[in-house]
C-alpha cells in the first residue's frame, strides 16, 4: 500500500477513536454526577425525607 491509500485510513481510524474517547468521557462524567447526586440525596436527612415521600 502506498501513502495515498494508507493516510486516509489512518485519519479515519484516529477520528473514530477520538469520537469513542469523547463519548466515553462524557458518559463517565455524567454517570459520576448522577451517582454523586443520588448519594448526596441519600446521605442528607432532607433527601431521605424527599425520597420517602415519593417512594
PDB file of C-alpha atoms in Angstrom:
ATOM      1  CA  UNK A   1       0.000   0.000   0.000  1.00  0.00           C
ATOM      2  CA  UNK A   2       1.197   3.467  -0.713  1.00  0.00           C
ATOM      3  CA  UNK A   3       0.711   6.585   1.394  1.00  0.00           C
ATOM      4  CA  UNK A   4      -2.250   7.856  -0.662  1.00  0.00           C
ATOM      5  CA  UNK A   5      -4.293   4.858   0.493  1.00  0.00           C
ATOM      6  CA  UNK A   6      -2.862   4.444   3.968  1.00  0.00           C
ATOM      7  CA  UNK A   7      -3.099   8.032   5.243  1.00  0.00           C
ATOM      8  CA  UNK A   8      -6.887   8.421   4.790  1.00  0.00           C
ATOM      9  CA  UNK A   9      -7.415   5.098   6.562  1.00  0.00           C
ATOM     10  CA  UNK A  10      -5.230   6.206   9.458  1.00  0.00           C
ATOM     11  CA  UNK A  11      -7.106   9.513   9.633  1.00  0.00           C
ATOM     12  CA  UNK A  12     -10.443   7.709   9.677  1.00  0.00           C
ATOM     13  CA  UNK A  13      -9.260   5.395  12.454  1.00  0.00           C
ATOM     14  CA  UNK A  14      -7.952   8.318  14.528  1.00  0.00           C
ATOM     15  CA  UNK A  15     -11.253  10.196  14.160  1.00  0.00           C
ATOM     16  CA  UNK A  16     -13.201   7.094  15.174  1.00  0.00           C
ATOM     17  CA  UNK A  17     -11.056   6.559  18.274  1.00  0.00           C
ATOM     18  CA  UNK A  18     -11.347  10.255  19.131  1.00  0.00           C
ATOM     19  CA  UNK A  19     -15.134  10.099  18.869  1.00  0.00           C
ATOM     20  CA  UNK A  20     -15.283   6.988  21.022  1.00  0.00           C
ATOM     21  CA  UNK A  21     -12.998   8.527  23.652  1.00  0.00           C
ATOM     22  CA  UNK A  22     -15.129  11.676  23.741  1.00  0.00           C
ATOM     23  CA  UNK A  23     -18.300   9.649  24.182  1.00  0.00           C
ATOM     24  CA  UNK A  24     -16.753   7.550  26.962  1.00  0.00           C
ATOM     25  CA  UNK A  25     -15.508  10.638  28.789  1.00  0.00           C
ATOM     26  CA  UNK A  26     -18.928  12.291  28.538  1.00  0.00           C
ATOM     27  CA  UNK A  27     -20.601   9.101  29.780  1.00  0.00           C
ATOM     28  CA  UNK A  28     -18.174   8.833  32.709  1.00  0.00           C
ATOM     29  CA  UNK A  29     -18.705  12.456  33.751  1.00  0.00           C
ATOM     30  CA  UNK A  30     -22.494  12.246  33.597  1.00  0.00           C
ATOM     31  CA  UNK A  31     -22.549   8.922  35.438  1.00  0.00           C
ATOM     32  CA  UNK A  32     -20.357  10.365  38.176  1.00  0.00           C
ATOM     33  CA  UNK A  33     -22.616  13.398  38.557  1.00  0.00           C
ATOM     34  CA  UNK A  34     -25.750  11.252  38.666  1.00  0.00           C
ATOM     35  CA  UNK A  35     -24.364   8.793  41.208  1.00  0.00           C
ATOM     36  CA  UNK A  36     -22.918  11.631  43.292  1.00  0.00           C
ATOM     37  CA  UNK A  37     -26.267  13.401  43.293  1.00  0.00           C
ATOM     38  CA  UNK A  38     -28.097  10.258  44.344  1.00  0.00           C
ATOM     39  CA  UNK A  39     -25.591   9.607  47.119  1.00  0.00           C
ATOM     40  CA  UNK A  40     -25.935  13.188  48.303  1.00  0.00           C
ATOM     41  CA  UNK A  41     -29.717  12.854  48.423  1.00  0.00           C
ATOM     42  CA  UNK A  42     -29.437   9.561  50.298  1.00  0.00           C
ATOM     43  CA  UNK A  43     -26.925  10.990  52.786  1.00  0.00           C
ATOM     44  CA  UNK A  44     -28.903  14.033  53.899  1.00  0.00           C
ATOM     45  CA  UNK A  45     -31.954  13.986  56.154  1.00  0.00           C
ATOM     46  CA  UNK A  46     -33.889  16.247  53.778  1.00  0.00           C
ATOM     47  CA  UNK A  47     -33.031  13.997  50.864  1.00  0.00           C
ATOM     48  CA  UNK A  48     -34.164  10.905  52.721  1.00  0.00           C
ATOM     49  CA  UNK A  49     -37.462  12.596  53.613  1.00  0.00           C
ATOM     50  CA  UNK A  50     -37.930  13.610  49.981  1.00  0.00           C
ATOM     51  CA  UNK A  51     -37.225  10.069  48.776  1.00  0.00           C
ATOM     52  CA  UNK A  52     -39.563   8.585  51.385  1.00  0.00           C
ATOM     53  CA  UNK A  53     -42.352  10.951  50.370  1.00  0.00           C
ATOM     54  CA  UNK A  54     -42.076   9.943  46.706  1.00  0.00           C
ATOM     55  CA  UNK A  55     -41.250   6.281  47.162  1.00  0.00           C
TER      56      UNK A  55
END
